[in-house]
Amino acid sequence: MHTKRGARALDSSRIRPRYGKTRRSAALAVIPVAVSMLLAACTGGAPAPSGSGTPTPPPSATSTATGTPTAPAGQLNPEGSAADNQAFFDSVNQALIASNPAAGGVDFTSNLRTNGFDIAAMQVTPDTTTVGVAADSIQFSVHWGDDCLIGQYGQGHYKSIVAPALGTGACLVGQTRAIDW
């Protein structure tokens, strides 16, 4: 039976999904950016790491951007910012990787300590997952003033960034392991 308004057959070719694959992909691409912005907003002041036992930079070298002393290539600059020390952080980590491609968290943190970074200001993620398999990558950090030097190594690739410290004073989000070596 048909009513005056009538029942029509459903034409599935005319129905469009409310959210197409393009919108869903775009929405998923925005999530990491939003999380990064949220974490950047959670910055808080934390004590600067101690630079004890490290050489002082020569007084003749200064950064034009910050007015703070800059260290020559290949040397830690305890008076500089995290950004001033990123090149040295990278060179130390890349030298370790070149000599030991299977380097893990103990190797990175020990090597950074040997090169003058404060072990008490470091964090590192576990080398194994919660199910006991090797992690695809590890992250390690050095808290430096209000910022963090953060390195990541995995599957033969190394990357580092300088990022603001979290509001908690930590550099890494998620589970980290105690540095007791």
XYZ file of N, CA, C and O in Angstrom:
724
model
N 0.822 -1.178 0.000
C 0.000 0.000 0.000
C 0.867 1.242 0.000
O 1.845 1.323 0.697
N 0.457 2.165 -0.735
C 1.165 3.436 -0.782
C 0.300 4.523 -0.198
O -0.896 4.560 -0.430
N 0.916 5.414 0.533
C 0.186 6.557 1.072
C 0.365 7.715 0.131
O 1.144 7.657 -0.824
N -0.267 8.783 0.435
C -0.154 9.950 -0.403
C 1.291 10.437 -0.457
O 1.781 10.831 -1.490
N 1.955 10.428 0.677
C 3.366 10.832 0.685
C 4.198 9.797 -0.029
O 5.252 10.094 -0.516
N 3.765 8.607 0.007
C 4.404 7.540 -0.751
C 5.715 7.090 -0.139
O 6.434 7.864 0.463
N 5.998 5.856 -0.260
C 7.264 5.284 0.189
C 8.139 5.138 -1.029
O 7.731 4.582 -2.031
N 9.323 5.639 -0.959
C 10.239 5.520 -2.080
C 11.261 4.452 -1.781
O 11.654 4.241 -0.642
N 11.737 3.863 -2.791
C 12.811 2.881 -2.637
C 14.080 3.629 -2.277
O 14.339 4.716 -2.782
N 14.851 3.053 -1.427
C 16.087 3.668 -0.983
C 17.122 3.571 -2.082
O 17.457 2.492 -2.555
N 17.640 4.709 -2.532
C 18.650 4.749 -3.579
C 20.001 4.967 -2.901
O 20.362 6.087 -2.555
N 20.744 3.879 -2.703
C 22.005 3.970 -1.975
C 23.064 4.773 -2.712
O 24.022 5.233 -2.120
N 22.931 4.970 -3.997
C 23.941 5.745 -4.733
C 23.851 7.219 -4.410
O 24.773 7.971 -4.674
N 22.726 7.652 -3.833
C 22.567 9.067 -3.514
C 22.918 9.380 -2.069
O 22.932 10.523 -1.667
N 23.200 8.359 -1.295
C 23.516 8.579 0.117
C 25.014 8.788 0.271
O 25.815 8.011 -0.208
N 25.374 9.853 0.917
C 26.781 10.133 1.186
C 27.038 9.937 2.659
O 26.225 10.326 3.485
N 28.181 9.346 3.000
C 28.482 9.206 4.427
C 28.676 10.570 5.057
O 29.143 11.510 4.412
N 28.296 10.667 6.315
C 28.409 11.942 7.022
C 29.859 12.406 7.093
O 30.145 13.583 6.953
N 30.755 11.508 7.343
C 32.166 11.849 7.398
C 32.897 10.955 6.421
O 33.014 9.760 6.643
N 33.410 11.540 5.380
C 34.139 10.768 4.382
C 35.549 10.481 4.844
O 36.028 10.981 5.854
N 36.230 9.652 4.096
C 37.604 9.289 4.437
C 38.498 10.516 4.483
O 39.402 10.598 5.285
N 38.250 11.491 3.613
C 39.085 12.680 3.581
C 38.958 13.465 4.874
O 39.948 13.881 5.451
N 37.727 13.642 5.356
C 37.540 14.375 6.616
C 38.139 13.618 7.781
O 38.735 14.192 8.665
N 37.967 12.309 7.798
C 38.503 11.500 8.889
C 40.025 11.577 8.894
O 40.639 11.742 9.925
N 40.661 11.484 7.720
C 42.120 11.569 7.640
C 42.613 12.931 8.089
O 43.613 13.041 8.794
N 41.899 13.973 7.686
C 42.299 15.327 8.088
C 42.163 15.492 9.596
O 43.022 16.088 10.244
N 41.091 14.937 10.160
C 40.888 15.035 11.607
C 41.980 14.295 12.357
O 42.488 14.768 13.372
N 42.358 13.126 11.886
C 43.413 12.361 12.551
C 44.763 13.049 12.434
O 45.597 12.926 13.319
N 44.989 13.763 11.350
C 46.251 14.476 11.174
C 46.362 15.654 12.142
O 47.452 16.062 12.509
N 45.242 16.207 12.573
C 45.232 17.361 13.468
C 45.530 16.940 14.907
O 46.080 17.714 15.682
N 45.220 15.714 15.279
C 45.375 15.266 16.669
C 46.803 15.423 17.178
O 47.006 15.999 18.252
N 47.855 14.943 16.457
C 49.214 15.122 16.991
C 49.596 16.593 17.174
O 50.271 16.946 18.132
N 49.136 17.451 16.271
C 49.440 18.876 16.389
C 48.769 19.440 17.639
O 49.375 20.177 18.408
N 47.518 19.056 17.867
C 46.798 19.544 19.045
C 47.447 19.068 20.332
O 47.574 19.823 21.293
N 47.870 17.811 20.360
C 48.541 17.277 21.547
C 49.844 18.033 21.795
O 50.159 18.386 22.930
N 50.608 18.303 20.739
C 51.867 19.040 20.889
C 51.623 20.435 21.455
O 52.347 20.899 22.320
N 50.587 21.090 20.946
C 50.281 22.432 21.434
C 49.842 22.382 22.892
O 50.207 23.242 23.683
N 49.066 21.363 23.260
C 48.623 21.209 24.634
C 49.811 20.993 25.567
O 49.905 21.605 26.628
N 50.745 20.134 25.154
C 51.926 19.883 25.977
C 52.790 21.130 26.098
O 53.352 21.407 27.149
N 52.900 21.895 25.026
C 53.695 23.119 25.076
C 53.076 24.122 26.040
O 53.780 24.885 26.700
N 51.751 24.103 26.160
C 51.065 25.019 27.068
C 51.245 24.631 28.526
O 51.010 25.423 29.416
N 51.672 23.405 28.776
C 51.820 22.901 30.146
C 53.210 23.134 30.706
O 53.623 22.451 31.621
N 53.936 24.061 30.142
C 55.296 24.277 30.618
C 55.284 24.917 31.984
O 54.378 25.657 32.340
N 56.303 24.615 32.725
C 56.438 25.204 34.049
C 57.898 25.405 34.361
O 58.761 24.801 33.751
N 58.161 26.254 35.296
C 59.539 26.492 35.669
C 60.080 25.339 36.507
O 59.416 24.841 37.390
N 61.264 24.924 36.217
C 61.935 23.876 36.976
C 63.373 24.290 37.159
O 63.904 25.065 36.377
N 64.020 23.776 38.173
C 65.395 24.184 38.405
C 66.313 23.787 37.263
O 66.120 22.758 36.638
N 67.279 24.634 37.001
C 68.254 24.345 35.951
C 69.177 23.228 36.423
O 69.470 23.124 37.611
N 69.601 22.375 35.493
C 70.502 21.306 35.899
C 71.827 21.872 36.354
O 72.267 22.912 35.889
N 72.447 21.158 37.273
C 73.750 21.626 37.730
C 74.781 21.320 36.666
O 74.733 20.304 36.018
N 75.690 22.215 36.461
C 76.724 22.013 35.465
C 78.040 21.655 36.141
O 79.092 21.896 35.587
N 77.962 21.111 37.360
C 79.180 20.827 38.096
C 80.038 19.812 37.369
O 79.544 18.882 36.750
N 81.325 20.015 37.453
C 82.265 19.089 36.846
C 82.422 19.293 35.350
O 83.043 18.485 34.684
N 81.858 20.354 34.807
C 81.981 20.599 33.372
C 82.861 21.812 33.141
O 82.904 22.733 33.964
N 83.552 21.833 32.030
C 84.421 22.966 31.753
C 83.611 24.229 31.483
O 82.506 24.159 30.971
N 84.158 25.373 31.853
C 83.490 26.630 31.554
C 83.913 27.093 30.165
O 85.047 26.874 29.740
N 82.988 27.718 29.450
C 83.309 28.146 28.100
C 84.279 29.314 28.111
O 84.363 30.045 29.101
N 85.000 29.490 27.009
C 85.911 30.621 26.930
C 85.134 31.935 26.968
O 84.074 32.032 26.369
N 85.628 32.951 27.682
C 84.887 34.196 27.821
C 84.776 34.972 26.517
O 83.931 35.835 26.396
N 85.587 34.692 25.523
C 85.568 35.465 24.290
C 84.409 35.094 23.375
O 84.041 35.866 22.507
N 83.817 33.928 23.550
C 82.741 33.494 22.656
C 81.398 33.809 23.283
O 81.122 33.428 24.407
N 80.543 34.548 22.562
C 79.200 34.828 23.042
C 78.199 34.630 21.920
O 78.507 34.823 20.754
N 76.984 34.261 22.308
C 75.906 34.090 21.345
C 75.285 35.444 21.067
O 74.923 36.170 21.980
N 75.138 35.798 19.816
C 74.524 37.080 19.483
C 73.029 37.055 19.771
O 72.440 38.073 20.066
N 72.407 35.883 19.708
C 70.968 35.787 19.947
C 70.640 35.906 21.430
O 69.676 36.574 21.798
N 71.409 35.273 22.291
C 71.070 35.254 23.711
C 71.988 36.096 24.567
O 71.673 36.382 25.702
N 73.163 36.461 24.072
C 74.123 37.201 24.868
C 74.853 36.319 25.860
O 75.626 36.807 26.667
N 74.578 35.002 25.834
C 75.248 34.077 26.738
C 76.445 33.476 26.036
O 76.499 33.423 24.807
N 77.414 33.036 26.807
C 78.585 32.429 26.184
C 78.202 31.184 25.393
O 77.303 30.448 25.764
N 78.860 30.991 24.275
C 78.645 29.787 23.475
C 79.917 28.962 23.489
O 81.013 29.494 23.522
N 79.734 27.666 23.491
C 80.884 26.765 23.520
C 81.340 26.466 22.100
O 80.542 26.440 21.177
N 82.632 26.252 21.930
C 83.112 25.834 20.627
C 82.511 24.474 20.287
O 82.070 23.744 21.169
N 82.488 24.150 19.014
C 81.952 22.857 18.592
C 82.672 21.754 19.356
O 83.877 21.804 19.565
N 81.893 20.762 19.788
C 82.491 19.640 20.488
C 82.669 19.851 21.975
O 83.383 19.112 22.618
N 81.992 20.866 22.542
C 82.132 21.127 23.965
C 80.787 21.526 24.555
O 80.016 22.251 23.937
N 80.498 21.053 25.762
C 79.291 21.413 26.473
C 79.384 22.860 26.941
O 80.446 23.316 27.375
N 78.279 23.589 26.860
C 78.230 24.970 27.312
C 77.267 25.077 28.492
O 76.071 25.275 28.308
N 77.755 24.949 29.717
C 76.865 24.975 30.877
C 76.138 26.304 31.069
O 75.087 26.342 31.688
N 76.671 27.393 30.541
C 76.034 28.710 30.674
C 75.042 28.985 29.555
O 74.270 29.933 29.639
N 75.047 28.170 28.507
C 74.158 28.388 27.363
C 72.793 27.764 27.562
O 72.511 27.103 28.561
N 71.958 27.989 26.586
C 70.602 27.429 26.608
C 70.616 26.005 26.060
O 71.643 25.523 25.567
N 69.473 25.361 26.134
C 69.340 24.027 25.541
C 69.625 24.098 24.041
O 70.318 23.243 23.484
N 69.122 25.135 23.387
C 69.361 25.293 21.950
C 70.857 25.480 21.654
O 71.362 24.970 20.648
N 71.559 26.192 22.539
C 73.000 26.383 22.363
C 73.751 25.059 22.457
O 74.824 24.911 21.891
N 73.206 24.098 23.191
C 73.874 22.815 23.417
C 73.344 21.676 22.554
O 73.833 20.553 22.653
N 72.359 21.940 21.705
C 71.779 20.878 20.896
C 72.791 20.260 19.929
O 72.830 19.043 19.762
N 73.636 21.064 19.314
C 74.626 20.521 18.370
C 75.591 19.579 19.089
O 75.939 18.506 18.567
N 76.000 19.932 20.300
C 76.886 19.055 21.064
C 76.150 17.788 21.492
O 76.687 16.684 21.402
N 74.917 17.931 21.954
C 74.055 16.797 22.314
C 73.969 15.828 21.123
O 74.164 14.626 21.267
N 73.712 16.383 19.943
C 73.616 15.558 18.731
C 74.941 14.875 18.401
O 74.965 13.687 18.071
N 76.036 15.609 18.496
C 77.335 15.022 18.132
C 77.713 13.887 19.078
O 78.242 12.856 18.650
N 77.402 14.046 20.361
C 77.689 13.002 21.348
C 76.863 11.752 21.041
O 77.375 10.629 21.050
N 75.574 11.945 20.768
C 74.688 10.814 20.491
C 75.020 10.148 19.156
O 75.009 8.918 19.050
N 75.330 10.924 18.143
C 75.660 10.351 16.837
C 76.989 9.594 16.877
O 77.136 8.571 16.213
N 77.929 10.058 17.671
C 79.191 9.329 17.828
C 78.942 7.980 18.509
O 79.534 6.965 18.129
N 78.068 7.957 19.507
C 77.721 6.704 20.167
C 77.071 5.742 19.174
O 77.434 4.564 19.115
N 76.140 6.221 18.386
C 75.445 5.387 17.407
C 76.425 4.828 16.383
O 76.349 3.661 16.007
N 77.383 5.653 15.952
C 78.379 5.193 14.979
C 79.231 4.065 15.554
O 79.591 3.124 14.840
N 79.537 4.143 16.842
C 80.364 3.104 17.467
C 79.552 1.919 17.983
O 80.096 0.836 18.166
N 78.252 2.126 18.220
C 77.390 1.071 18.755
C 75.973 1.234 18.212
O 75.121 1.831 18.876
N 75.678 0.702 17.017
C 74.346 0.861 16.432
C 73.214 0.235 17.256
O 72.052 0.563 17.057
N 73.547 -0.652 18.189
C 72.538 -1.285 19.035
C 72.415 -0.584 20.389
O 71.895 -1.160 21.349
N 72.861 0.666 20.490
C 72.853 1.395 21.764
C 71.452 1.465 22.357
O 70.461 1.625 21.642
N 71.392 1.339 23.674
C 70.136 1.422 24.411
C 70.169 2.566 25.398
O 71.086 3.401 25.388
N 69.177 2.592 26.273
C 69.041 3.686 27.223
C 70.227 3.876 28.141
O 70.662 5.002 28.380
N 70.786 2.780 28.660
C 71.955 2.881 29.536
C 73.122 3.492 28.761
O 73.834 4.365 29.269
N 73.292 3.065 27.521
C 74.398 3.578 26.705
C 74.272 5.081 26.470
O 75.243 5.828 26.620
N 73.058 5.539 26.093
C 72.878 6.965 25.799
C 73.065 7.814 27.050
O 73.794 8.814 27.015
N 72.425 7.447 28.146
C 72.536 8.267 29.347
C 73.953 8.251 29.919
O 74.457 9.289 30.358
N 74.608 7.096 29.891
C 75.992 7.017 30.382
C 76.922 7.851 29.519
O 77.809 8.546 30.030
N 76.720 7.807 28.212
C 77.552 8.582 27.291
C 77.323 10.087 27.474
O 78.272 10.871 27.444
N 76.083 10.477 27.674
C 75.810 11.893 27.918
C 76.458 12.344 29.220
O 77.054 13.428 29.287
N 76.383 11.522 30.265
C 77.025 11.851 31.545
C 78.536 11.985 31.360
O 79.149 12.933 31.862
N 79.142 11.035 30.634
C 80.584 11.075 30.389
C 80.988 12.369 29.684
O 82.086 12.869 29.895
N 80.079 12.921 28.888
C 80.379 14.142 28.140
C 79.890 15.409 28.829
O 79.776 16.456 28.199
N 79.589 15.320 30.148
C 79.327 16.506 30.942
C 77.877 16.823 31.241
O 77.602 17.756 31.985
N 76.928 16.092 30.679
C 75.523 16.355 30.991
C 75.193 15.773 32.366
O 75.728 14.745 32.763
N 74.288 16.425 33.080
C 73.918 16.035 34.435
C 72.974 14.837 34.401
O 71.843 14.945 33.911
N 73.415 13.715 34.937
C 72.610 12.485 34.942
C 71.317 12.674 35.735
O 70.281 12.088 35.405
N 71.335 13.514 36.762
C 70.136 13.753 37.568
C 69.060 14.499 36.783
O 67.883 14.463 37.155
N 69.423 15.146 35.697
C 68.467 15.892 34.872
C 67.971 15.073 33.688
O 67.274 15.597 32.825
N 68.320 13.783 33.642
C 67.974 12.942 32.488
C 66.761 12.069 32.756
O 66.458 11.724 33.892
N 66.104 11.705 31.661
C 65.033 10.713 31.642
C 65.291 9.812 30.442
O 65.877 10.243 29.446
N 64.820 8.569 30.530
C 64.966 7.629 29.413
C 63.790 6.661 29.453
O 63.311 6.291 30.524
N 63.320 6.278 28.271
C 62.240 5.298 28.190
C 62.828 3.895 28.202
O 64.008 3.702 27.914
N 62.016 2.900 28.522
C 62.507 1.514 28.557
C 62.964 1.023 27.175
O 62.448 1.459 26.146
N 63.924 0.092 27.206
C 64.421 -0.516 25.972
C 63.503 -1.626 25.472
O 63.619 -2.056 24.335
N 62.620 -2.093 26.344
C 61.689 -3.158 25.969
C 60.254 -2.713 26.236
O 60.011 -1.860 27.096
N 59.328 -3.300 25.494
C 57.914 -2.979 25.667
C 57.360 -3.719 26.873
O 58.048 -4.550 27.471
N 56.114 -3.463 27.190
C 55.483 -4.122 28.336
C 55.308 -5.620 28.128
O 55.108 -6.354 29.087
N 55.403 -6.092 26.883
C 55.304 -7.530 26.619
C 56.673 -8.162 26.423
O 56.783 -9.310 26.010
N 57.725 -7.411 26.709
C 59.070 -7.973 26.714
C 59.810 -8.018 25.388
O 60.839 -8.670 25.296
N 59.331 -7.332 24.377
C 60.070 -7.289 23.115
C 60.820 -5.963 23.023
O 60.459 -4.983 23.671
N 61.853 -5.934 22.207
C 62.648 -4.715 22.048
C 61.766 -3.580 21.528
O 60.971 -3.767 20.602
N 61.912 -2.423 22.126
C 61.155 -1.248 21.691
C 61.631 -0.813 20.318
O 62.822 -0.934 20.000
N 60.721 -0.309 19.500
C 61.092 0.181 18.169
C 62.023 1.381 18.265
O 62.858 1.600 17.396
N 61.848 2.176 19.307
C 62.721 3.324 19.526
C 62.727 3.646 21.009
O 61.838 3.244 21.747
N 63.745 4.380 21.412
C 63.815 4.872 22.783
C 63.964 6.383 22.733
O 64.462 6.938 21.755
N 63.508 7.031 23.781
C 63.667 8.469 23.916
C 64.477 8.729 25.176
O 64.360 8.001 26.158
N 65.261 9.766 25.122
C 66.076 10.160 26.268
C 66.129 11.676 26.275
O 66.020 12.320 25.224
N 66.256 12.247 27.451
C 66.216 13.702 27.547
C 67.139 14.208 28.638
O 67.496 13.485 29.562
N 67.472 15.483 28.497
C 68.204 16.219 29.525
C 67.419 17.500 29.779
O 67.204 18.295 28.856
N 66.963 17.679 31.014
C 66.254 18.896 31.394
C 67.291 20.010 31.523
O 68.284 19.854 32.232
N 67.062 21.121 30.825
C 68.039 22.208 30.782
C 67.306 23.527 30.968
O 66.713 24.044 30.025
N 67.342 24.077 32.166
C 66.617 25.324 32.434
C 65.124 25.088 32.283
O 64.562 24.193 32.899
N 64.488 25.886 31.448
C 63.059 25.730 31.183
C 62.790 24.804 29.998
O 61.638 24.602 29.629
N 63.837 24.297 29.384
C 63.702 23.487 28.170
C 64.257 22.084 28.369
O 64.834 21.767 29.405
N 64.100 21.289 27.340
C 64.600 19.922 27.342
C 65.280 19.618 26.018
O 64.775 19.988 24.956
N 66.409 18.958 26.095
C 67.046 18.357 24.929
C 66.487 16.942 24.866
O 66.650 16.177 25.818
N 65.808 16.618 23.799
C 65.167 15.305 23.677
C 65.715 14.597 22.444
O 65.697 15.152 21.348
N 66.203 13.377 22.647
C 66.701 12.556 21.549
C 65.851 11.313 21.400
O 65.286 10.815 22.374
N 65.777 10.835 20.181
C 65.072 9.585 19.908
C 65.925 8.768 18.948
O 66.440 9.291 17.962
N 66.054 7.476 19.258
C 66.822 6.588 18.398
C 66.065 5.282 18.235
O 65.606 4.689 19.217
N 65.947 4.859 17.006
C 65.306 3.589 16.733
C 65.368 3.250 15.264
O 65.368 4.146 14.402
N 65.468 1.981 14.973
C 65.500 1.472 13.611
C 66.541 2.199 12.751
O 66.312 2.520 11.593
N 67.683 2.496 13.372
C 68.788 3.125 12.648
C 68.664 4.613 12.422
O 69.494 5.206 11.741
N 67.656 5.250 13.006
C 67.453 6.687 12.796
C 67.524 7.436 14.121
O 66.985 7.007 15.130
N 68.171 8.600 14.080
C 68.308 9.465 15.246
C 67.675 10.812 14.922
O 67.810 11.330 13.814
N 66.999 11.391 15.909
C 66.404 12.717 15.766
C 66.430 13.383 17.125
O 66.308 12.724 18.161
N 66.604 14.692 17.147
C 66.537 15.417 18.413
C 65.761 16.709 18.232
O 65.647 17.230 17.122
N 65.251 17.206 19.349
C 64.569 18.497 19.375
C 64.875 19.183 20.697
O 65.290 18.546 21.657
N 64.646 20.475 20.725
C 64.615 21.236 21.967
C 63.153 21.607 22.156
O 62.518 22.149 21.248
N 62.606 21.268 23.312
C 61.194 21.536 23.600
C 61.061 22.075 25.011
O 61.907 21.796 25.863
N 59.995 22.826 25.254
C 59.774 23.312 26.620
C 59.547 22.145 27.578
O 58.955 21.134 27.200
N 60.004 22.299 28.800
C 59.740 21.292 29.827
C 58.245 21.261 30.106
O 57.544 22.257 29.932
N 57.762 20.113 30.516
C 56.358 19.965 30.860
C 56.056 20.687 32.168
O 56.971 20.990 32.942
N 54.823 20.939 32.437
C 54.420 21.597 33.679
C 54.844 20.823 34.915
O 55.017 21.391 35.987
N 55.029 19.524 34.768
C 55.476 18.682 35.874
C 56.971 18.819 36.130
O 57.479 18.286 37.115
N 57.680 19.480 35.227
C 59.128 19.587 35.328
C 59.838 18.481 34.573
O 61.049 18.497 34.445
N 59.083 17.519 34.067
C 59.668 16.414 33.301
C 59.804 16.816 31.838
O 59.247 17.820 31.394
N 60.530 15.992 31.104
C 60.701 16.221 29.673
C 59.923 15.221 28.841
O 59.467 15.546 27.749
N 59.796 13.996 29.322
C 59.149 12.934 28.563
C 57.793 12.590 29.161
O 57.633 12.562 30.376
N 56.843 12.316 28.289
C 55.507 11.900 28.697
C 55.476 10.381 28.698
O 56.042 9.737 27.828
N 54.806 9.800 29.654
C 54.673 8.349 29.685
C 55.677 7.705 30.616
O 56.337 8.357 31.418
N 55.791 6.391 30.462
C 56.634 5.609 31.362
C 58.117 5.816 31.045
O 58.549 5.682 29.923
N 58.856 6.164 32.066
C 60.312 6.243 31.957
C 60.891 5.281 32.986
O 60.190 4.809 33.873
N 62.169 4.994 32.849
C 62.793 4.083 33.803
C 63.743 4.829 34.720
O 64.268 5.891 34.355
N 63.929 4.290 35.884
C 64.850 4.893 36.850
C 66.268 4.778 36.301
O 66.665 3.747 35.767
N 66.995 5.866 36.409
C 68.402 5.862 35.988
C 69.210 5.600 37.249
O 69.513 6.509 38.013
N 69.535 4.322 37.462
C 70.223 3.910 38.682
C 71.556 3.252 38.371
O 72.003 2.382 39.095
N 72.183 3.665 37.322
C 73.488 3.109 36.967
C 74.537 4.191 36.995
O 74.310 5.333 37.045
